[in-house]
Amino acid sequence: MALLFVPDGLDGERLDVAASRMTGLTRSRVADIIAAGGVQLAGDPVTRSSTRVSAGDLLEVDTSEPVRQPSARPQLADGLQIVFEDADLVVVDKPAGVAAHPSLGWEGPNVVSHLAAAGVQVATSGAAERQGIVQRLDVGTSGLMVVAKSEYAYSVLKQAFRDRAVDKTYLALSQGHPDPFEGTIDAPIARHPGHDWKFAVIAGGRPSITHYRTVELLRAAALLEVNLETGRTHQIRVHLAAIGHPCVGDPLYGGDPVLADRLGLVRQWLHATRLGLQHPVSGEYLTFSSEPSDDLAAALQILRAQP
């Protein structure tokens, strides 16, 4: 058990950030310890990473506490389709409501568990619960996603994503009409200082670049084609919200719930529609495409029918 007093320089900081800086542990490791009940603040157990600390507070961090690992037990996910598979990689078309991999706090289906249940052996590289994962899609985002099967493919694909050599194209429905109709959003993204599981444009955050192009104007929205140079968590959702045009159906980032209800949407209108990458072994350039799922298509049809 590490006994630490919060210094003046960390007054008002988030618990996970303060504990990480004071112990030298990674922020994700500290978050796991907090979730497992291994942190006390001023003598009281704390389970929220976003809790604010004050200078002089006594912080107790049980660095020996075994952290509960997310389960990756085989489980098929309804609607998930394998669109390509060879010895090195597998490309899936993920429906909304399916996570990329198991995580604490998520009990629903995920891509890793589906592939295990389907008899697809993926690379062992990466954390235990996300082996083979070289990219992720939000639970509420549907579309194409690639997973590495061989260790060599994992290494090459991870580097390709770092080098921005993978074409990731999305369709997004934004509230209102972006001005200009085509542009680039270059704004750093970091965790929102006041909310768990939310991100924001924050000075000093990780560099993030999103290109968008309006392909159809509708009465209350615009259909956008979006290309990512970087792959930050919630990047498209955060960037569209930052320019005042959040994804339709995305209340976390300012989407109008009344409009979402009228369109029958229970998640953000966002779909990974194209994926292009160089095969890690053969060098062949592979391209895949996916049409928006039924719920997104129905919402779009309702908007198109309005005069």
CSV table of C-alpha atoms in Angstrom, one decimal:
chain,number,residue,atom,x,y,z
A,1,MET,CA,0.0,0.0,0.0
A,2,ALA,CA,1.5,3.3,-1.1
A,3,LEU,CA,0.7,6.2,1.4
A,4,LEU,CA,0.9,9.6,-0.4
A,5,PHE,CA,0.0,13.2,0.4
A,6,VAL,CA,-1.3,15.2,-2.5
A,7,PRO,CA,1.1,18.1,-3.3
A,8,ASP,CA,0.0,21.7,-4.0
A,9,GLY,CA,0.8,21.2,-7.7
A,10,LEU,CA,-1.9,18.6,-8.0
A,11,ASP,CA,-4.6,20.5,-6.1
A,12,GLY,CA,-8.0,20.1,-7.9
A,13,GLU,CA,-6.6,17.4,-10.3
A,14,ARG,CA,-8.5,14.2,-11.2
A,15,LEU,CA,-7.8,11.2,-8.9
A,16,ASP,CA,-6.5,9.0,-11.7
A,17,VAL,CA,-4.2,11.7,-13.0
A,18,ALA,CA,-2.9,12.6,-9.5
A,19,ALA,CA,-2.4,9.0,-8.5
A,20,SER,CA,-0.6,8.2,-11.8
A,21,ARG,CA,1.8,11.1,-11.4
A,22,MET,CA,2.5,10.3,-7.7
A,23,THR,CA,3.0,6.5,-8.1
A,24,GLY,CA,4.6,6.3,-11.6
A,25,LEU,CA,1.9,3.9,-12.7
A,26,THR,CA,0.1,4.4,-16.0
A,27,ARG,CA,-3.2,6.2,-15.9
A,28,SER,CA,-5.0,3.1,-17.2
A,29,ARG,CA,-3.4,0.9,-14.5
A,30,VAL,CA,-4.5,3.4,-11.8
A,31,ALA,CA,-8.0,3.4,-13.3
A,32,ASP,CA,-8.1,-0.4,-13.0
A,33,ILE,CA,-7.0,-0.2,-9.4
A,34,ILE,CA,-9.6,2.4,-8.6
A,35,ALA,CA,-12.3,0.3,-10.3
A,36,ALA,CA,-11.2,-2.7,-8.2
A,37,GLY,CA,-11.6,-0.7,-4.9
A,38,GLY,CA,-7.9,-0.4,-4.3
A,39,VAL,CA,-7.7,3.4,-3.7
A,40,GLN,CA,-8.7,5.4,-0.6
A,41,LEU,CA,-8.9,9.2,-0.4
A,42,ALA,CA,-8.7,10.7,3.1
A,43,GLY,CA,-9.5,7.3,4.5
A,44,ASP,CA,-12.6,6.6,2.3
A,45,PRO,CA,-12.7,4.2,-0.6
A,46,VAL,CA,-13.2,5.9,-4.0
A,47,THR,CA,-14.5,4.3,-7.1
A,48,ARG,CA,-14.6,7.2,-9.6
A,49,SER,CA,-11.5,8.2,-11.5
A,50,SER,CA,-12.9,11.7,-12.0
A,51,THR,CA,-13.0,12.5,-8.3
A,52,ARG,CA,-11.1,15.7,-7.6
A,53,VAL,CA,-8.3,15.7,-5.0
A,54,SER,CA,-7.1,18.5,-2.8
A,55,ALA,CA,-3.6,19.5,-1.7
A,56,GLY,CA,-2.8,17.7,1.6
A,57,ASP,CA,-5.2,14.8,1.1
A,58,LEU,CA,-3.9,11.4,2.1
A,59,LEU,CA,-4.0,9.0,-0.8
A,60,GLU,CA,-3.7,5.3,-0.3
A,61,VAL,CA,-3.1,3.2,-3.4
A,62,ASP,CA,-2.9,-0.6,-3.1
A,63,THR,CA,-0.4,-1.3,-5.8
A,64,SER,CA,-0.5,-5.0,-4.9
A,65,GLU,CA,-4.3,-5.3,-5.5
A,66,PRO,CA,-5.0,-7.8,-8.2
A,67,VAL,CA,-7.0,-6.1,-10.8
A,68,ARG,CA,-10.0,-7.8,-12.3
A,69,GLN,CA,-9.4,-8.4,-15.9
A,70,PRO,CA,-12.2,-8.1,-18.5
A,71,SER,CA,-13.5,-11.5,-19.7
A,72,ALA,CA,-12.8,-12.5,-23.3
A,73,ARG,CA,-15.0,-15.6,-23.2
A,74,PRO,CA,-16.3,-16.8,-26.6
A,75,GLN,CA,-19.7,-15.2,-27.4
A,76,LEU,CA,-21.3,-14.6,-30.8
A,77,ALA,CA,-22.6,-11.1,-31.5
A,78,ASP,CA,-25.8,-10.9,-33.4
A,79,GLY,CA,-25.4,-9.2,-36.8
A,80,LEU,CA,-21.6,-9.2,-36.9
A,81,GLN,CA,-20.3,-10.3,-40.3
A,82,ILE,CA,-16.9,-11.4,-41.4
A,83,VAL,CA,-16.3,-9.8,-44.8
A,84,PHE,CA,-12.7,-11.0,-45.4
A,85,GLU,CA,-10.3,-13.4,-43.8
A,86,ASP,CA,-6.9,-15.0,-44.6
A,87,ALA,CA,-4.0,-16.2,-42.5
A,88,ASP,CA,-3.0,-12.7,-41.5
A,89,LEU,CA,-6.0,-10.6,-40.9
A,90,VAL,CA,-9.8,-10.6,-40.6
A,91,VAL,CA,-12.1,-7.7,-41.6
A,92,VAL,CA,-15.5,-7.5,-39.9
A,93,ASP,CA,-18.6,-5.4,-40.4
A,94,LYS,CA,-19.6,-4.5,-36.8
A,95,PRO,CA,-23.2,-3.6,-35.9
A,96,ALA,CA,-24.0,-0.9,-33.3
A,97,GLY,CA,-24.2,-2.3,-29.7
A,98,VAL,CA,-21.0,-4.4,-30.1
A,99,ALA,CA,-17.7,-3.3,-28.5
A,100,ALA,CA,-14.3,-3.8,-30.1
A,101,HIS,CA,-13.1,-5.8,-27.1
A,102,PRO,CA,-14.1,-6.7,-23.5
A,103,SER,CA,-13.6,-4.0,-20.9
A,104,LEU,CA,-14.6,-3.3,-17.3
A,105,GLY,CA,-18.1,-2.1,-17.1
A,106,TRP,CA,-19.2,-3.6,-20.5
A,107,GLU,CA,-21.1,-6.9,-20.3
A,108,GLY,CA,-22.4,-6.8,-23.9
A,109,PRO,CA,-21.0,-8.6,-27.0
A,110,ASN,CA,-17.7,-7.6,-28.5
A,111,VAL,CA,-15.6,-8.4,-31.6
A,112,VAL,CA,-12.8,-10.3,-29.8
A,113,SER,CA,-15.3,-12.7,-28.1
A,114,HIS,CA,-17.2,-13.2,-31.4
A,115,LEU,CA,-14.1,-14.2,-33.3
A,116,ALA,CA,-13.2,-16.6,-30.5
A,117,ALA,CA,-16.7,-18.2,-30.7
A,118,ALA,CA,-16.5,-18.3,-34.5
A,119,GLY,CA,-13.2,-20.2,-34.3
A,120,VAL,CA,-11.0,-17.4,-35.6
A,121,GLN,CA,-7.7,-17.4,-33.9
A,122,VAL,CA,-6.2,-13.9,-33.7
A,123,ALA,CA,-2.8,-12.6,-32.8
A,124,THR,CA,-1.7,-12.8,-29.2
A,125,SER,CA,-0.1,-9.4,-29.3
A,126,GLY,CA,-1.7,-6.7,-27.2
A,127,ALA,CA,-3.4,-6.7,-23.8
A,128,ALA,CA,-5.1,-10.0,-22.9
A,129,GLU,CA,-8.6,-8.6,-23.5
A,130,ARG,CA,-7.8,-6.9,-26.8
A,131,GLN,CA,-5.4,-9.3,-28.5
A,132,GLY,CA,-5.2,-8.7,-32.2
A,133,ILE,CA,-7.0,-5.3,-32.0
A,134,VAL,CA,-5.2,-2.7,-34.1
A,135,GLN,CA,-8.2,-0.3,-34.3
A,136,ARG,CA,-11.4,0.3,-32.5
A,137,LEU,CA,-14.9,1.5,-33.2
A,138,ASP,CA,-17.2,3.0,-30.5
A,139,VAL,CA,-19.9,0.6,-29.3
A,140,GLY,CA,-22.5,2.9,-30.9
A,141,THR,CA,-20.7,3.2,-34.3
A,142,SER,CA,-21.2,0.5,-36.9
A,143,GLY,CA,-19.1,-0.5,-39.9
A,144,LEU,CA,-15.7,-1.9,-40.9
A,145,MET,CA,-12.9,-2.9,-38.6
A,146,VAL,CA,-9.7,-4.9,-39.1
A,147,VAL,CA,-8.2,-7.4,-36.6
A,148,ALA,CA,-4.8,-9.0,-36.9
A,149,LYS,CA,-4.5,-12.8,-36.9
A,150,SER,CA,-0.7,-13.2,-37.1
A,151,GLU,CA,1.9,-11.5,-34.9
A,152,TYR,CA,3.7,-10.1,-37.9
A,153,ALA,CA,0.4,-8.6,-39.3
A,154,TYR,CA,-0.3,-7.1,-35.9
A,155,SER,CA,3.1,-5.3,-35.9
A,156,VAL,CA,2.8,-4.1,-39.5
A,157,LEU,CA,-0.9,-2.9,-39.1
A,158,LYS,CA,-0.2,-1.1,-35.9
A,159,GLN,CA,2.6,0.8,-37.6
A,160,ALA,CA,0.4,1.5,-40.6
A,161,PHE,CA,-2.2,3.1,-38.4
A,162,ARG,CA,0.5,5.1,-36.6
A,163,ASP,CA,1.8,6.3,-40.0
A,164,ARG,CA,-1.7,7.2,-41.1
A,165,ALA,CA,-1.4,4.8,-44.1
A,166,VAL,CA,-4.8,3.3,-43.6
A,167,ASP,CA,-7.8,4.9,-45.4
A,168,LYS,CA,-10.7,5.2,-42.8
A,169,THR,CA,-13.8,6.7,-44.4
A,170,TYR,CA,-17.0,7.3,-42.4
A,171,LEU,CA,-20.5,8.6,-43.2
A,172,ALA,CA,-21.8,10.9,-40.5
A,173,LEU,CA,-25.1,12.8,-40.2
A,174,SER,CA,-24.5,16.1,-38.6
A,175,GLN,CA,-27.1,18.5,-37.2
A,176,GLY,CA,-27.5,21.5,-39.3
A,177,HIS,CA,-25.2,22.5,-42.2
A,178,PRO,CA,-21.4,22.8,-41.6
A,179,ASP,CA,-19.9,26.1,-42.9
A,180,PRO,CA,-17.9,25.7,-45.0
A,181,PHE,CA,-19.4,22.6,-46.6
A,182,GLU,CA,-16.0,21.0,-46.9
A,183,GLY,CA,-13.0,21.4,-44.6
A,184,THR,CA,-10.5,20.1,-42.1
A,185,ILE,CA,-10.8,20.2,-38.3
A,186,ASP,CA,-7.4,20.3,-36.7
A,187,ALA,CA,-7.9,20.4,-33.0
A,188,PRO,CA,-6.3,18.5,-30.1
A,189,ILE,CA,-8.4,16.0,-28.1
A,190,ALA,CA,-8.1,14.9,-24.5
A,191,ARG,CA,-10.3,13.5,-21.8
A,192,HIS,CA,-13.0,15.9,-20.7
A,193,PRO,CA,-11.9,17.3,-17.3
A,194,GLY,CA,-15.4,16.9,-15.8
A,195,HIS,CA,-16.8,13.7,-17.2
A,196,ASP,CA,-15.8,10.1,-17.3
A,197,TRP,CA,-16.0,8.4,-20.8
A,198,LYS,CA,-16.2,11.8,-22.5
A,199,PHE,CA,-13.6,13.7,-24.6
A,200,ALA,CA,-13.2,17.3,-25.7
A,201,VAL,CA,-11.1,19.6,-27.7
A,202,ILE,CA,-8.5,20.7,-25.1
A,203,ALA,CA,-5.3,22.7,-25.5
A,204,GLY,CA,-2.4,20.3,-24.9
A,205,GLY,CA,-4.4,17.3,-26.0
A,206,ARG,CA,-3.3,14.7,-28.5
A,207,PRO,CA,-3.1,16.0,-32.1
A,208,SER,CA,-6.3,15.1,-34.0
A,209,ILE,CA,-7.2,15.8,-37.7
A,210,THR,CA,-10.5,15.2,-39.3
A,211,HIS,CA,-11.4,15.9,-43.0
A,212,TYR,CA,-15.1,16.2,-43.9
A,213,ARG,CA,-17.1,16.8,-47.1
A,214,THR,CA,-20.8,17.4,-47.4
A,215,VAL,CA,-22.4,15.0,-49.8
A,216,GLU,CA,-26.1,15.8,-49.2
A,217,LEU,CA,-27.9,18.7,-47.6
A,218,LEU,CA,-31.2,17.8,-45.8
A,219,ARG,CA,-33.7,20.0,-44.1
A,220,ALA,CA,-32.3,19.7,-40.6
A,221,ALA,CA,-29.0,17.9,-41.2
A,222,ALA,CA,-26.2,17.2,-43.6
A,223,LEU,CA,-24.8,13.9,-44.7
A,224,LEU,CA,-21.0,14.0,-44.5
A,225,GLU,CA,-18.1,11.9,-45.8
A,226,VAL,CA,-15.4,12.0,-43.2
A,227,ASN,CA,-11.8,10.9,-43.4
A,228,LEU,CA,-9.5,10.5,-40.4
A,229,GLU,CA,-5.8,11.2,-40.3
A,230,THR,CA,-5.7,10.3,-36.7
A,231,GLY,CA,-7.7,7.8,-34.7
A,232,ARG,CA,-8.5,9.3,-31.3
A,233,THR,CA,-11.4,8.0,-29.2
A,234,HIS,CA,-14.7,9.6,-30.2
A,235,GLN,CA,-12.7,11.8,-32.7
A,236,ILE,CA,-15.5,12.4,-35.2
A,237,ARG,CA,-18.1,13.0,-32.5
A,238,VAL,CA,-15.9,15.4,-30.6
A,239,HIS,CA,-14.8,17.4,-33.7
A,240,LEU,CA,-18.3,17.7,-35.2
A,241,ALA,CA,-19.5,18.9,-31.8
A,242,ALA,CA,-16.6,21.4,-31.6
A,243,ILE,CA,-17.8,23.1,-34.8
A,244,GLY,CA,-21.4,23.2,-33.6
A,245,HIS,CA,-22.7,20.4,-35.6
A,246,PRO,CA,-22.8,17.2,-33.5
A,247,CYS,CA,-23.8,13.8,-34.9
A,248,VAL,CA,-27.5,13.3,-35.0
A,249,GLY,CA,-28.5,10.9,-32.2
A,250,ASP,CA,-25.5,11.7,-30.1
A,251,PRO,CA,-26.7,13.3,-26.8
A,252,LEU,CA,-23.3,12.9,-25.1
A,253,TYR,CA,-21.9,15.5,-27.5
A,254,GLY,CA,-24.8,17.8,-27.9
A,255,GLY,CA,-27.1,15.9,-30.2
A,256,ASP,CA,-30.8,16.9,-30.0
A,257,PRO,CA,-32.8,14.1,-28.4
A,258,VAL,CA,-36.0,15.3,-29.9
A,259,LEU,CA,-34.6,15.0,-33.4
A,260,ALA,CA,-33.2,11.6,-32.6
A,261,ASP,CA,-36.5,10.4,-31.3
A,262,ARG,CA,-38.3,11.6,-34.4
A,263,LEU,CA,-35.9,9.7,-36.5
A,264,GLY,CA,-36.1,6.5,-34.4
A,265,LEU,CA,-32.4,6.7,-33.5
A,266,VAL,CA,-31.0,5.3,-30.3
A,267,ARG,CA,-27.4,5.9,-31.1
A,268,GLN,CA,-25.2,8.3,-33.1
A,269,TRP,CA,-25.6,8.4,-36.9
A,270,LEU,CA,-22.1,7.3,-37.7
A,271,HIS,CA,-20.9,4.5,-39.9
A,272,ALA,CA,-17.4,3.3,-41.0
A,273,THR,CA,-18.2,2.8,-44.7
A,274,ARG,CA,-14.8,2.3,-46.3
A,275,LEU,CA,-11.6,0.7,-45.3
A,276,GLY,CA,-8.4,0.6,-47.4
A,277,LEU,CA,-5.1,-0.8,-46.4
A,278,GLN,CA,-2.0,-2.5,-47.7
A,279,HIS,CA,-1.9,-6.2,-46.9
A,280,PRO,CA,0.8,-6.7,-44.3
A,281,VAL,CA,2.3,-9.7,-46.1
A,282,SER,CA,1.4,-9.7,-49.8
A,283,GLY,CA,1.6,-5.9,-50.1
A,284,GLU,CA,-1.7,-5.9,-52.1
A,285,TYR,CA,-3.9,-2.9,-51.5
A,286,LEU,CA,-7.2,-4.1,-50.1
A,287,THR,CA,-10.4,-2.1,-50.1
A,288,PHE,CA,-13.7,-2.9,-48.4
A,289,SER,CA,-17.1,-1.1,-48.3
A,290,SER,CA,-20.2,-1.3,-46.1
A,291,GLU,CA,-23.6,0.3,-46.5
A,292,PRO,CA,-25.2,2.1,-43.5
A,293,SER,CA,-27.3,-0.3,-41.4
A,294,ASP,CA,-31.1,-0.4,-41.4
A,295,ASP,CA,-31.6,2.1,-38.5
A,296,LEU,CA,-29.3,4.7,-40.1
A,297,ALA,CA,-30.9,4.2,-43.6
A,298,ALA,CA,-34.4,4.6,-42.1
A,299,ALA,CA,-33.5,7.8,-40.3
A,300,LEU,CA,-32.0,9.2,-43.5
A,301,GLN,CA,-35.1,8.3,-45.5
A,302,ILE,CA,-37.3,10.2,-43.0
A,303,LEU,CA,-35.2,13.3,-43.5
A,304,ARG,CA,-35.1,12.9,-47.3
A,305,ALA,CA,-38.9,12.7,-47.3
A,306,GLN,CA,-39.3,16.1,-45.6
A,307,PRO,CA,-40.0,19.0,-48.0
